[in-house]
Short mmCIF file of C-alpha atoms and ligand atoms in Angstrom, two decimals:
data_model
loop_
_atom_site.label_atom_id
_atom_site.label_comp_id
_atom_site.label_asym_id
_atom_site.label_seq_id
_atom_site.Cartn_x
_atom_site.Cartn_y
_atom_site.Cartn_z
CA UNK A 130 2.71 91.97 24.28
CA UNK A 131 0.46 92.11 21.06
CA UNK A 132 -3.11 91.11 22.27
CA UNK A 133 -4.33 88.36 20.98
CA UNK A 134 -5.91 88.07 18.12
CA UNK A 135 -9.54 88.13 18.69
CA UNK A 136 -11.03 84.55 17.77
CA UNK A 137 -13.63 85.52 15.20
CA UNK A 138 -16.94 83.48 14.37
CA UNK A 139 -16.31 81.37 11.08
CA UNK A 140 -18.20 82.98 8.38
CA UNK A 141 -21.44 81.50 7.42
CA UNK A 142 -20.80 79.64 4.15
CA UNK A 143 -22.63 81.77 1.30
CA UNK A 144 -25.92 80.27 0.44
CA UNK A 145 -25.65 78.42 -3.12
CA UNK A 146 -29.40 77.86 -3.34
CA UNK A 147 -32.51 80.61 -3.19
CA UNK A 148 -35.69 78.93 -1.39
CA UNK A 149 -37.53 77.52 -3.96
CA UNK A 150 -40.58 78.89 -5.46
CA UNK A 151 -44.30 77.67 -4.83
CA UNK A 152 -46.19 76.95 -7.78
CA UNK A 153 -49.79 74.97 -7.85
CA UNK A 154 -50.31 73.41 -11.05
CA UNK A 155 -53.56 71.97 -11.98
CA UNK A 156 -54.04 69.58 -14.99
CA UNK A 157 -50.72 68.74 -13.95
CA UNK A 158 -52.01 64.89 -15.09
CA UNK A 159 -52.58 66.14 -18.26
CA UNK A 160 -50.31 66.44 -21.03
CA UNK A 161 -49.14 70.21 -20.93
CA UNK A 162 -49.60 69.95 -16.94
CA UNK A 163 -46.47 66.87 -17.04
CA UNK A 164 -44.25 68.92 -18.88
CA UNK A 165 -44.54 72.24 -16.81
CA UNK A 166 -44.49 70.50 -13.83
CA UNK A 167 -40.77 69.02 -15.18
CA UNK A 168 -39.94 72.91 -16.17
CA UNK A 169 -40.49 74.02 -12.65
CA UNK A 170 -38.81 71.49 -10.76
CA UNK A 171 -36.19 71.80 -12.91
CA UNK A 172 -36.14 75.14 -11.98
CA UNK A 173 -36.43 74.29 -7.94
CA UNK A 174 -39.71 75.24 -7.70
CA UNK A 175 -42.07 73.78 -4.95
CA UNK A 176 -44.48 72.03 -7.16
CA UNK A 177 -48.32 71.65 -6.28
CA UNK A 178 -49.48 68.98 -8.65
CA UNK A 179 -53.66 68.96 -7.84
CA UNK A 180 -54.86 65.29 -9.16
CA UNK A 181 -58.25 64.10 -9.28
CA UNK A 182 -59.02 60.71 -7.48
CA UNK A 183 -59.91 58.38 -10.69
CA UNK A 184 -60.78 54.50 -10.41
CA UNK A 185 -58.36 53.80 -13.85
CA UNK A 186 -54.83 52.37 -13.21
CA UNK A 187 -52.79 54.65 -15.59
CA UNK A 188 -54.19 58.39 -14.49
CA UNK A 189 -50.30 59.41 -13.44
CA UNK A 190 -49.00 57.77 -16.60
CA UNK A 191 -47.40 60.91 -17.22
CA UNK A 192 -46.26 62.28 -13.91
CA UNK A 193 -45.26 58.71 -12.24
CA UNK A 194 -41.22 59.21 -13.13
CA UNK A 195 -42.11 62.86 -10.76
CA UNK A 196 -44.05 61.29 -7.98
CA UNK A 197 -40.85 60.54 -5.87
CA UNK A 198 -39.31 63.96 -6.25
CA UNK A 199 -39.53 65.22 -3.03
CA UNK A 200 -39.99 68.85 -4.46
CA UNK A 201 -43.29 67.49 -5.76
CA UNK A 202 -46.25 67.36 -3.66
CA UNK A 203 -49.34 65.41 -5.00
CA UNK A 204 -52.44 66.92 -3.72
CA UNK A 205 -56.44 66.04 -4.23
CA UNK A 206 -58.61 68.47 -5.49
CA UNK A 207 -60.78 69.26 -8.12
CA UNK A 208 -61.85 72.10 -10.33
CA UNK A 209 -65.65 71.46 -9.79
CA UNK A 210 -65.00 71.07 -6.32
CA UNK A 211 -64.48 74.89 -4.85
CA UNK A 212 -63.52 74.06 -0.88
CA UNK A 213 -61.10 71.99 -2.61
CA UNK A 214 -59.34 74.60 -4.54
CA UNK A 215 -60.38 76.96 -2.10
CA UNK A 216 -58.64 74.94 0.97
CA UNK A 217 -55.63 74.47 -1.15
CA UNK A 218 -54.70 78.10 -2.16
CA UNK A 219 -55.39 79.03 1.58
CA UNK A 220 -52.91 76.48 2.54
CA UNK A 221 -50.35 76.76 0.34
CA UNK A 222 -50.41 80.54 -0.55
CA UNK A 223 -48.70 79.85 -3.83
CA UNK A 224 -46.33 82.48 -5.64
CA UNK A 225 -47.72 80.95 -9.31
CA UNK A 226 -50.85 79.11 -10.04
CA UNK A 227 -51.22 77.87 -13.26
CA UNK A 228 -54.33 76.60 -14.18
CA UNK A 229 -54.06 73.87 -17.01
CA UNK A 230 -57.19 71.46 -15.38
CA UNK A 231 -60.21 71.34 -17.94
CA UNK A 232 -62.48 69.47 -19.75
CA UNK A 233 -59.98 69.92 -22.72
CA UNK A 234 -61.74 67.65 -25.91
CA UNK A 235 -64.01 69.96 -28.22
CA UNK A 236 -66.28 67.23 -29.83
CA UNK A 237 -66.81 65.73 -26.42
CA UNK A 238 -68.06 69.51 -25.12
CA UNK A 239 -71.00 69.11 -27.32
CA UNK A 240 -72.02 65.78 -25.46
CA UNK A 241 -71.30 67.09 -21.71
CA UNK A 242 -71.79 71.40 -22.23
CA UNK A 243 -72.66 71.88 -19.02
CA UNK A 244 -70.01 69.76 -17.39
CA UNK A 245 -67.65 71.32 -19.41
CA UNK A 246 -68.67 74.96 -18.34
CA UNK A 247 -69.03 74.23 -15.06
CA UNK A 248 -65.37 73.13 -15.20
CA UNK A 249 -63.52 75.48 -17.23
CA UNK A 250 -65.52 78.41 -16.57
CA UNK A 251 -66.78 78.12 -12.94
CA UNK A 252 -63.51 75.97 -11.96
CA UNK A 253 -61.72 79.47 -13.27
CA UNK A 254 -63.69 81.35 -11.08
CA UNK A 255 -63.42 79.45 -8.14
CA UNK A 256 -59.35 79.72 -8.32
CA UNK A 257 -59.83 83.23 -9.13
CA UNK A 258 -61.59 83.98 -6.14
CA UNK A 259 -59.92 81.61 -3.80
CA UNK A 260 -56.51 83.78 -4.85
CA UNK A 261 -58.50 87.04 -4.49
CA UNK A 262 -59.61 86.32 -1.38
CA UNK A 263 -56.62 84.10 0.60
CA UNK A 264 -53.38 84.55 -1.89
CA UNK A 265 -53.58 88.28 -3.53
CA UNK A 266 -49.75 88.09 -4.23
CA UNK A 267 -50.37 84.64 -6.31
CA UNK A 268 -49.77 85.22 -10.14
CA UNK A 269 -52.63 83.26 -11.78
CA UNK A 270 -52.03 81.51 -15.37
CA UNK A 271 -55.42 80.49 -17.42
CA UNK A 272 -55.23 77.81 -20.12
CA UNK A 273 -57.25 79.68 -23.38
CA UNK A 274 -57.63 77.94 -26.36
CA UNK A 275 -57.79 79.13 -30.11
CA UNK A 276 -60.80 77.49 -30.16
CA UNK A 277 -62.42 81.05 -28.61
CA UNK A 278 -61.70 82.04 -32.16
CA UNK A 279 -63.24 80.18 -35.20
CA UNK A 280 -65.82 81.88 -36.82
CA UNK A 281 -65.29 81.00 -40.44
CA UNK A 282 -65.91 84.81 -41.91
CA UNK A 283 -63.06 86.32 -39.07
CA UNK A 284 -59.75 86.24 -41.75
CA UNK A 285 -56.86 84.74 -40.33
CA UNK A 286 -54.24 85.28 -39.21
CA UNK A 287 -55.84 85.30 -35.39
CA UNK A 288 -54.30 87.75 -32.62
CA UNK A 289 -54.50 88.83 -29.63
CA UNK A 290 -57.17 91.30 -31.15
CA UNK A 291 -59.40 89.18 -33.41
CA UNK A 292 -62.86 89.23 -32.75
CA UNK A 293 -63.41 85.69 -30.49
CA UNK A 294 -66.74 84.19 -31.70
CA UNK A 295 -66.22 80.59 -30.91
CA UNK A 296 -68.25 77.66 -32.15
CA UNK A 297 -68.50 74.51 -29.32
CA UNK A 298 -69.27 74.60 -25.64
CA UNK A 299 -65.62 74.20 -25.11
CA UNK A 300 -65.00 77.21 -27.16
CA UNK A 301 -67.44 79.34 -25.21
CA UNK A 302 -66.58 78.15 -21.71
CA UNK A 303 -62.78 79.26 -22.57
CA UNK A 304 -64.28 82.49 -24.09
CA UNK A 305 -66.15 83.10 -20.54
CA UNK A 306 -62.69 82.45 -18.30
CA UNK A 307 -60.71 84.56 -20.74
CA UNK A 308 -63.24 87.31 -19.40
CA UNK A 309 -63.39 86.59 -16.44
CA UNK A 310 -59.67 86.52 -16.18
CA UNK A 311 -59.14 90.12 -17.47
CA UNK A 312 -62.05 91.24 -15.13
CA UNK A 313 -59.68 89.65 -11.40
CA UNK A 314 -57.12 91.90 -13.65
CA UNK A 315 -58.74 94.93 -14.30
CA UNK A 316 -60.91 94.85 -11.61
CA UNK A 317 -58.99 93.76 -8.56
CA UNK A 318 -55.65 94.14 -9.47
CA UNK A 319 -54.86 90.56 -9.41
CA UNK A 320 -51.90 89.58 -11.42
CA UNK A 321 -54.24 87.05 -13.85
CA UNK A 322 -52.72 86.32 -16.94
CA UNK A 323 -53.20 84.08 -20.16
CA UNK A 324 -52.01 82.57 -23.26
CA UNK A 325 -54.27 81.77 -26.11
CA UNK A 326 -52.57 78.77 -26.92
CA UNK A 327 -53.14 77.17 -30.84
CA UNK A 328 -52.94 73.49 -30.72
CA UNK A 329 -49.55 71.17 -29.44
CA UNK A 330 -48.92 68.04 -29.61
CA UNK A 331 -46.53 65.19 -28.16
CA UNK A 332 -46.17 62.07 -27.41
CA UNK A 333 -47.90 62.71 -24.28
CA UNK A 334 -51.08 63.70 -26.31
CA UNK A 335 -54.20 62.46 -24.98
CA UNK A 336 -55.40 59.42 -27.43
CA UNK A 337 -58.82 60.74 -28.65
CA UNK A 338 -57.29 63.77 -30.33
CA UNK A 339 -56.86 63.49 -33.82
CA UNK A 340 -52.72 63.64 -34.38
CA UNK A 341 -52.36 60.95 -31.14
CA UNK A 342 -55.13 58.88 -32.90
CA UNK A 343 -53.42 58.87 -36.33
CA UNK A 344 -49.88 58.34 -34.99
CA UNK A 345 -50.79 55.41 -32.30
CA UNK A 346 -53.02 53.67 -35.32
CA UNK A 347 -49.88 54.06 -38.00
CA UNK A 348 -48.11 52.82 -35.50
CA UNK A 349 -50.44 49.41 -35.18
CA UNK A 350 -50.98 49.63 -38.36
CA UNK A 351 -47.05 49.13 -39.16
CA UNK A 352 -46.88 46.40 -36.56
CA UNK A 353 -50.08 44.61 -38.06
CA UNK A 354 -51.87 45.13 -35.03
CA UNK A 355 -54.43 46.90 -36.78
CA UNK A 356 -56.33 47.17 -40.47
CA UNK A 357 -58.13 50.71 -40.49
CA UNK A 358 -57.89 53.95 -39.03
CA UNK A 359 -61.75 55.76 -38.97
CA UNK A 360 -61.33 59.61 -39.15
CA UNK A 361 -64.23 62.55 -39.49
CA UNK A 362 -63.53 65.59 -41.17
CA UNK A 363 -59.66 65.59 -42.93
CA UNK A 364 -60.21 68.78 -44.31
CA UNK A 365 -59.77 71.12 -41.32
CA UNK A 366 -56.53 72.72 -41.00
CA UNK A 367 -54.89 73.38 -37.08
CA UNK A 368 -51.72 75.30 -36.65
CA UNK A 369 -49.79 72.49 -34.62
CA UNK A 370 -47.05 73.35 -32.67
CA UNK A 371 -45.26 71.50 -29.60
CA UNK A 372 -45.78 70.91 -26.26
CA UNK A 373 -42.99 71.36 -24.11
CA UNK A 374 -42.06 74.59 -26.26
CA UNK A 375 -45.39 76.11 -25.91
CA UNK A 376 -45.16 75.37 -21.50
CA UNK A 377 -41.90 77.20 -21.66
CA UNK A 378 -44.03 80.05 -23.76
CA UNK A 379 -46.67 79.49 -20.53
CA UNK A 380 -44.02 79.98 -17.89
CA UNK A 381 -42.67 82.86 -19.92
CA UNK A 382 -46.31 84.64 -19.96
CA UNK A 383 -45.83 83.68 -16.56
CA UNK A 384 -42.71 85.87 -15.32
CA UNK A 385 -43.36 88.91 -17.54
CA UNK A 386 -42.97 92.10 -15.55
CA UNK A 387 -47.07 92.63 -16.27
CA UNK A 388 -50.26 90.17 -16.72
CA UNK A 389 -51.00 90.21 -20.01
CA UNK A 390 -52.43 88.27 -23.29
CA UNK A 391 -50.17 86.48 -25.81
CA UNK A 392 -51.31 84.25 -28.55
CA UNK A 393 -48.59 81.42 -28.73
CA UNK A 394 -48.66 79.39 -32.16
CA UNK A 395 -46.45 78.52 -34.87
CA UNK A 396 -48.03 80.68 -38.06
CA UNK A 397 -48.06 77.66 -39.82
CA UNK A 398 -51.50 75.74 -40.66
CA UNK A 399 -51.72 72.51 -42.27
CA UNK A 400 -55.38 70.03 -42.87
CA UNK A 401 -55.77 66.87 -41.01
CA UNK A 402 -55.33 64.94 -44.65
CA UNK A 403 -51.76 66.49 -44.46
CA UNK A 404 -50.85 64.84 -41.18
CA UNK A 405 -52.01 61.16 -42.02
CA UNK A 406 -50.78 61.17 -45.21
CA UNK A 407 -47.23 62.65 -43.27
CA UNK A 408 -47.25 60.22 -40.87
CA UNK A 409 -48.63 56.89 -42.88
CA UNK A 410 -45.38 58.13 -45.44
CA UNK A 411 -42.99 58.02 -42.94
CA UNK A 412 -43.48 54.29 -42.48
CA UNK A 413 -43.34 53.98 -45.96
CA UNK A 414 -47.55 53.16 -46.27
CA UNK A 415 -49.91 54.92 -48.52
CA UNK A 416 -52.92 56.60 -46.03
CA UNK A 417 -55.53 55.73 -49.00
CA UNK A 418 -54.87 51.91 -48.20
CA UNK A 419 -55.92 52.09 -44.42
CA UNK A 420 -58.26 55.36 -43.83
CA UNK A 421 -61.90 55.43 -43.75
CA UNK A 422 -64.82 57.52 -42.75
CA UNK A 423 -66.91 57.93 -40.36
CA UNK A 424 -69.76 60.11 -39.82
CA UNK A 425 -70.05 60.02 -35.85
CA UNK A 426 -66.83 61.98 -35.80
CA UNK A 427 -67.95 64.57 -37.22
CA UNK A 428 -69.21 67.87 -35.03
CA UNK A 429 -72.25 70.17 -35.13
CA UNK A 430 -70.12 72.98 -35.99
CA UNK A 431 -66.44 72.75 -36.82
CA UNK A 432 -63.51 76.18 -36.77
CA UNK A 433 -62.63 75.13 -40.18
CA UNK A 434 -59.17 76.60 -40.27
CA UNK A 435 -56.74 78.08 -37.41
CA UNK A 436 -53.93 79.95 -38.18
CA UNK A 437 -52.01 82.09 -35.21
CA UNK A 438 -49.84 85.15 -35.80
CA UNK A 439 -47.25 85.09 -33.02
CA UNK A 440 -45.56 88.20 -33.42
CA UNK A 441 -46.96 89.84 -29.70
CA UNK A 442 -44.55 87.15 -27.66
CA UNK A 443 -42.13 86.74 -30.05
CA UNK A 444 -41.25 90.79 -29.72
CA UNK A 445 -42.16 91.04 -26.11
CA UNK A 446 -40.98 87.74 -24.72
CA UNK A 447 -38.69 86.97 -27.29
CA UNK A 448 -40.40 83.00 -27.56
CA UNK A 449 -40.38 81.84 -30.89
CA UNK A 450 -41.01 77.38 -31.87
CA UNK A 451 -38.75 75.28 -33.12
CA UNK A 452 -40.24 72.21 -34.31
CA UNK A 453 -41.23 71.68 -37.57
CA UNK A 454 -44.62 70.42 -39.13
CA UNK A 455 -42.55 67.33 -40.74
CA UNK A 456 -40.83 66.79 -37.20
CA UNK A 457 -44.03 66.76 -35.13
CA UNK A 458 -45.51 64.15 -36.72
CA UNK A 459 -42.44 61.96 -37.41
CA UNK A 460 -41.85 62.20 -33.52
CA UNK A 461 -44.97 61.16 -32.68
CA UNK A 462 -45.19 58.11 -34.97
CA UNK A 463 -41.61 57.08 -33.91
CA UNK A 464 -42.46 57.17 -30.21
CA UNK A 465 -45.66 55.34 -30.71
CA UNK A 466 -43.98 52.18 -32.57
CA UNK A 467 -40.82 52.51 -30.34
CA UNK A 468 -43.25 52.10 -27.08
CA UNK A 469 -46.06 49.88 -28.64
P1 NAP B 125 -55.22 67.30 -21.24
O1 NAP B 125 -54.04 66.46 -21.59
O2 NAP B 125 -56.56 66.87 -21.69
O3 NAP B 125 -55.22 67.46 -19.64
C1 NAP B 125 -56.30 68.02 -18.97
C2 NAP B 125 -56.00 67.96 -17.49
O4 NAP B 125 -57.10 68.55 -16.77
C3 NAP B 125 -55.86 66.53 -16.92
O5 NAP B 125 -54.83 66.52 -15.97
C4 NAP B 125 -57.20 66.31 -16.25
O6 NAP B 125 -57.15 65.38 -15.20
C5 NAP B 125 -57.44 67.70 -15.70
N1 NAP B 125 -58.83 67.92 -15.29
C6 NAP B 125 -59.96 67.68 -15.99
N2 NAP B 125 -61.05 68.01 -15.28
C7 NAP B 125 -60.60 68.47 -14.09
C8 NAP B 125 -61.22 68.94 -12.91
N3 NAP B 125 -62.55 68.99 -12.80
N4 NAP B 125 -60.45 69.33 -11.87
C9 NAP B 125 -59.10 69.27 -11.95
N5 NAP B 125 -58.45 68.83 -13.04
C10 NAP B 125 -59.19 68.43 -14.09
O7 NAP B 125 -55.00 68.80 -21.75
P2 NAP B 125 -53.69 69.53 -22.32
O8 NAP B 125 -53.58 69.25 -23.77
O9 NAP B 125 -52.56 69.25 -21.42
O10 NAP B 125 -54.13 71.04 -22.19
C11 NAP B 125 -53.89 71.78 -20.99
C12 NAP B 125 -54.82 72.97 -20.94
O11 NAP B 125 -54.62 73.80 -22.07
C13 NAP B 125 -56.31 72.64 -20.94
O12 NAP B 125 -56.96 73.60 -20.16
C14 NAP B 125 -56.72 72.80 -22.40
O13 NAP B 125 -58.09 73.11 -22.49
C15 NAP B 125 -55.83 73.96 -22.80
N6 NAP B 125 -55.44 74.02 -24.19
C16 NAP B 125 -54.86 72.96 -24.80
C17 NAP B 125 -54.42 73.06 -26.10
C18 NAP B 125 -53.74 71.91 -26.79
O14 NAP B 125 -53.62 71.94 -28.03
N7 NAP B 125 -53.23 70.92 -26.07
C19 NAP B 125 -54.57 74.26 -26.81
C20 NAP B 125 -55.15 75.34 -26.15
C21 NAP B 125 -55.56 75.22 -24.83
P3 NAP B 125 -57.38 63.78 -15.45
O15 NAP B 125 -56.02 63.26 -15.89
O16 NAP B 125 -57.80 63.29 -14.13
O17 NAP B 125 -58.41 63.65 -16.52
O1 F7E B 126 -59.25 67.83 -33.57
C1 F7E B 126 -60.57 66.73 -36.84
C2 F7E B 126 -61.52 67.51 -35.95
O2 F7E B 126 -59.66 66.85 -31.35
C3 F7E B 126 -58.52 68.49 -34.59
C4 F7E B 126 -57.68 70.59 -27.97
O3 F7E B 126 -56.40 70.49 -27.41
O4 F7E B 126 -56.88 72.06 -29.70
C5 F7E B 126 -57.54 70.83 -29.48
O5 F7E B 126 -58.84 70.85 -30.05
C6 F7E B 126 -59.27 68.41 -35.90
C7 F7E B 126 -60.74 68.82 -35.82
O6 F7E B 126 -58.29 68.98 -31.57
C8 F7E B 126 -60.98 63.21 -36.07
O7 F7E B 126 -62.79 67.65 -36.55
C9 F7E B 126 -60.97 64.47 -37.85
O8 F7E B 126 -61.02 69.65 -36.92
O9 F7E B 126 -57.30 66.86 -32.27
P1 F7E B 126 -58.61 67.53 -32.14
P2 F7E B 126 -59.16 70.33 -31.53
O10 F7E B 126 -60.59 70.07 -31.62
O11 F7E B 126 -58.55 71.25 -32.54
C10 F7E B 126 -57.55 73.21 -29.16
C11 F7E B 126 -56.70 74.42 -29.48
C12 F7E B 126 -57.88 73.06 -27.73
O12 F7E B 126 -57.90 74.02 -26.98
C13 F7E B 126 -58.42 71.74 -27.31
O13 F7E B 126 -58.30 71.57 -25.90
O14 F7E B 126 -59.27 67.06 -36.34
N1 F7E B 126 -60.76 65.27 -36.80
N2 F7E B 126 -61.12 63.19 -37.43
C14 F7E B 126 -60.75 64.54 -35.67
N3 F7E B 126 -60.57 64.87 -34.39
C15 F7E B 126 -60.60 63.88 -33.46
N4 F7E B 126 -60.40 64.18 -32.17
N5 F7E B 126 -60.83 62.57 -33.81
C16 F7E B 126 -61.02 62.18 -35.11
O15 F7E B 126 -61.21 61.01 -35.40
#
């Protein structure tokens, strides 16, 4: 008689999903912070949003259609807080930590330097040595600015090796980071990384900086709700790109094979006077009618003119923008009188 056939265990159906990654994303409020922290849980990521307790209704304005994801964990801490930080990384033992949390508004540095360093230049170092000393494996992501650049006699294009001689407290405390970033690199073999990031914009754009002030007040403006729009200087020129297309650069910096610096821009540099008189067109007003000047917007020094060159990411990484000057601006004044 043929033995029976031996019963065998039913296989294990295959797994369809790898266990998410852990990521702790600070600034994750803010406006770059609300559109990474989308990327990653898109992505299945494990995400660490750190918040700060505020008394303002409206602080998760950006992050509210995330809070109920239950791949999103909303925790308290705070940059100028170090057990906080410290706590956290212990805790969590992240595999990214991306560090987007800082007093981010230039003209405002001059009026709080010393908040703003102790922030973005001691909050750096306190997530730099919470990782070094709980979380070695943790690949660390700091926030620098092209505002570490801006001397007006350095020619631009800026790159990753342009002489950084920056001109606001902001400026410096980014400058200091940067450092202090290569030194966890270099020094302890951390994998710290950075992008030197040129200015973005969105809808999500914090209202005190200049292109979110123009487009909100065209905006009114168009809907009669307002009669002027005061502006400082128009005759800087910024090298604006887009948000959520510089945080995928960020998460590509991110999952290189080494830590490394990229300058992520668009090569393209336009003046302040360009982008009202862009955006005030585009609702078919004339900018002369409705802007004025004021002096108390001006700052003690000013980087007259940013310009990135690109080319390190775009032939390493292979990240290149998208959006258009034109589109940037027409995006952002659409939004604003869609959600007035
Ligand atoms: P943002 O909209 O101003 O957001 C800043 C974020 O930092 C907010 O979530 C803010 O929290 C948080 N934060 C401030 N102080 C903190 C502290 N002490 N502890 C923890 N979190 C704190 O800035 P962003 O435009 O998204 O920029 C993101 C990062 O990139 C910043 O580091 C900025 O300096 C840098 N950067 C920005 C640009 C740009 O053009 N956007 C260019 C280069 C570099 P609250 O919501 O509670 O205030
Ligand atoms: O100013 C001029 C002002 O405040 C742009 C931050 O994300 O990018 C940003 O810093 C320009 C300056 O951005 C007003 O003088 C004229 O020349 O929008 P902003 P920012 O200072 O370039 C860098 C890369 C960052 O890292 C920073 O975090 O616009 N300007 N009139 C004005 N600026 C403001 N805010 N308000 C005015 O009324």
């Amino acid at each position: 008689m043929a033995a029976a056939k031996k019963k065998t265990a039913p296989k294990k159906p295959a797994r369809t999903t790898q266990k998410g990654k852990t990521a702790i994303i600070t600034g994750v409020t803010g406006q770059d912070g609300s559109y990474l922290a989308e990327l990653l849980l898109g992505k299945g990521y494990q995400v660490y949003g750190v918040m700060r307790r505020v008394s303002s209704f409206g602080s998760t304005g950006r992050i509210d259609h995330l809070l109920d994801n239950p791949n999103f964990h909303k925790v308290y801490a705070d940059l100028d807080d170090g057990p906080s930080i410290d706590a956290l990384v212990a805790k969590v033992k992240p595999d990214e930590f991306y560090n987007l949390g800082a007093m981010s508004h230039v003209r405002v540095s001059f009026e709080v330097p010393r908040y703003t360093i102790a922030t973005n230049t001691l909050g750096v170092l306190t997530a730099l040595e919470a990782i070094r000393q709980h979380s070695p494996h943790t690949k660390f992501y700091q926030a620098s600015s092209s505002e570490m650049f801006g001397d007006p006699g350095v020619p631009v294009p800026f790159n990753e090796k342009t002489p950084m001689i920056p001109q606001s407290p902001y400026g410096v405390s980014k400058l200091a980071s940067y450092h202090l970033v290569q030194q966890y690199k270099n020094g302890y073999g951390l994998f710290a990384t950075t992008g030197i990031l040129f200015n973005h914009e969105s809808p999500r754009r914090g209202e005190n900086f200049v292109t979110k002030k123009i487009s909100l007040a065209v905006a009114r403006i168009k809907k009669g709700l307002q009669d002027k729009l005061e502006l400082g200087n128009l005759d800087a020129k910024r090298d604006w790109g887009w948000s959520p297309e510089f945080v995928e650069a960020i998460y590509q910096i991110m999952q290189h094979d080494k830590p490394d610096t990229f300058v992520v821009a668009t090569g393209e540099t336009h003046t302040i006077r360009e982008f009202v008189e862009e955006a005030f067109k585009h609702v078919g007003l004339n900018w002369k009618d409705y802007v004025t000047f004021h002096e108390k917007l001006l700052r003690p020094n000013e980087v007259p003119k940013l310009l990135g060159d690109a080319t390190k990411i775009r032939k390493t990484l292979g990240w290149k923008p998208a959006k258009k000057f034109k589109d940037i601006v027409r995006e952002m004044v659409d939004h604003d009188l869609q959600n007035l």
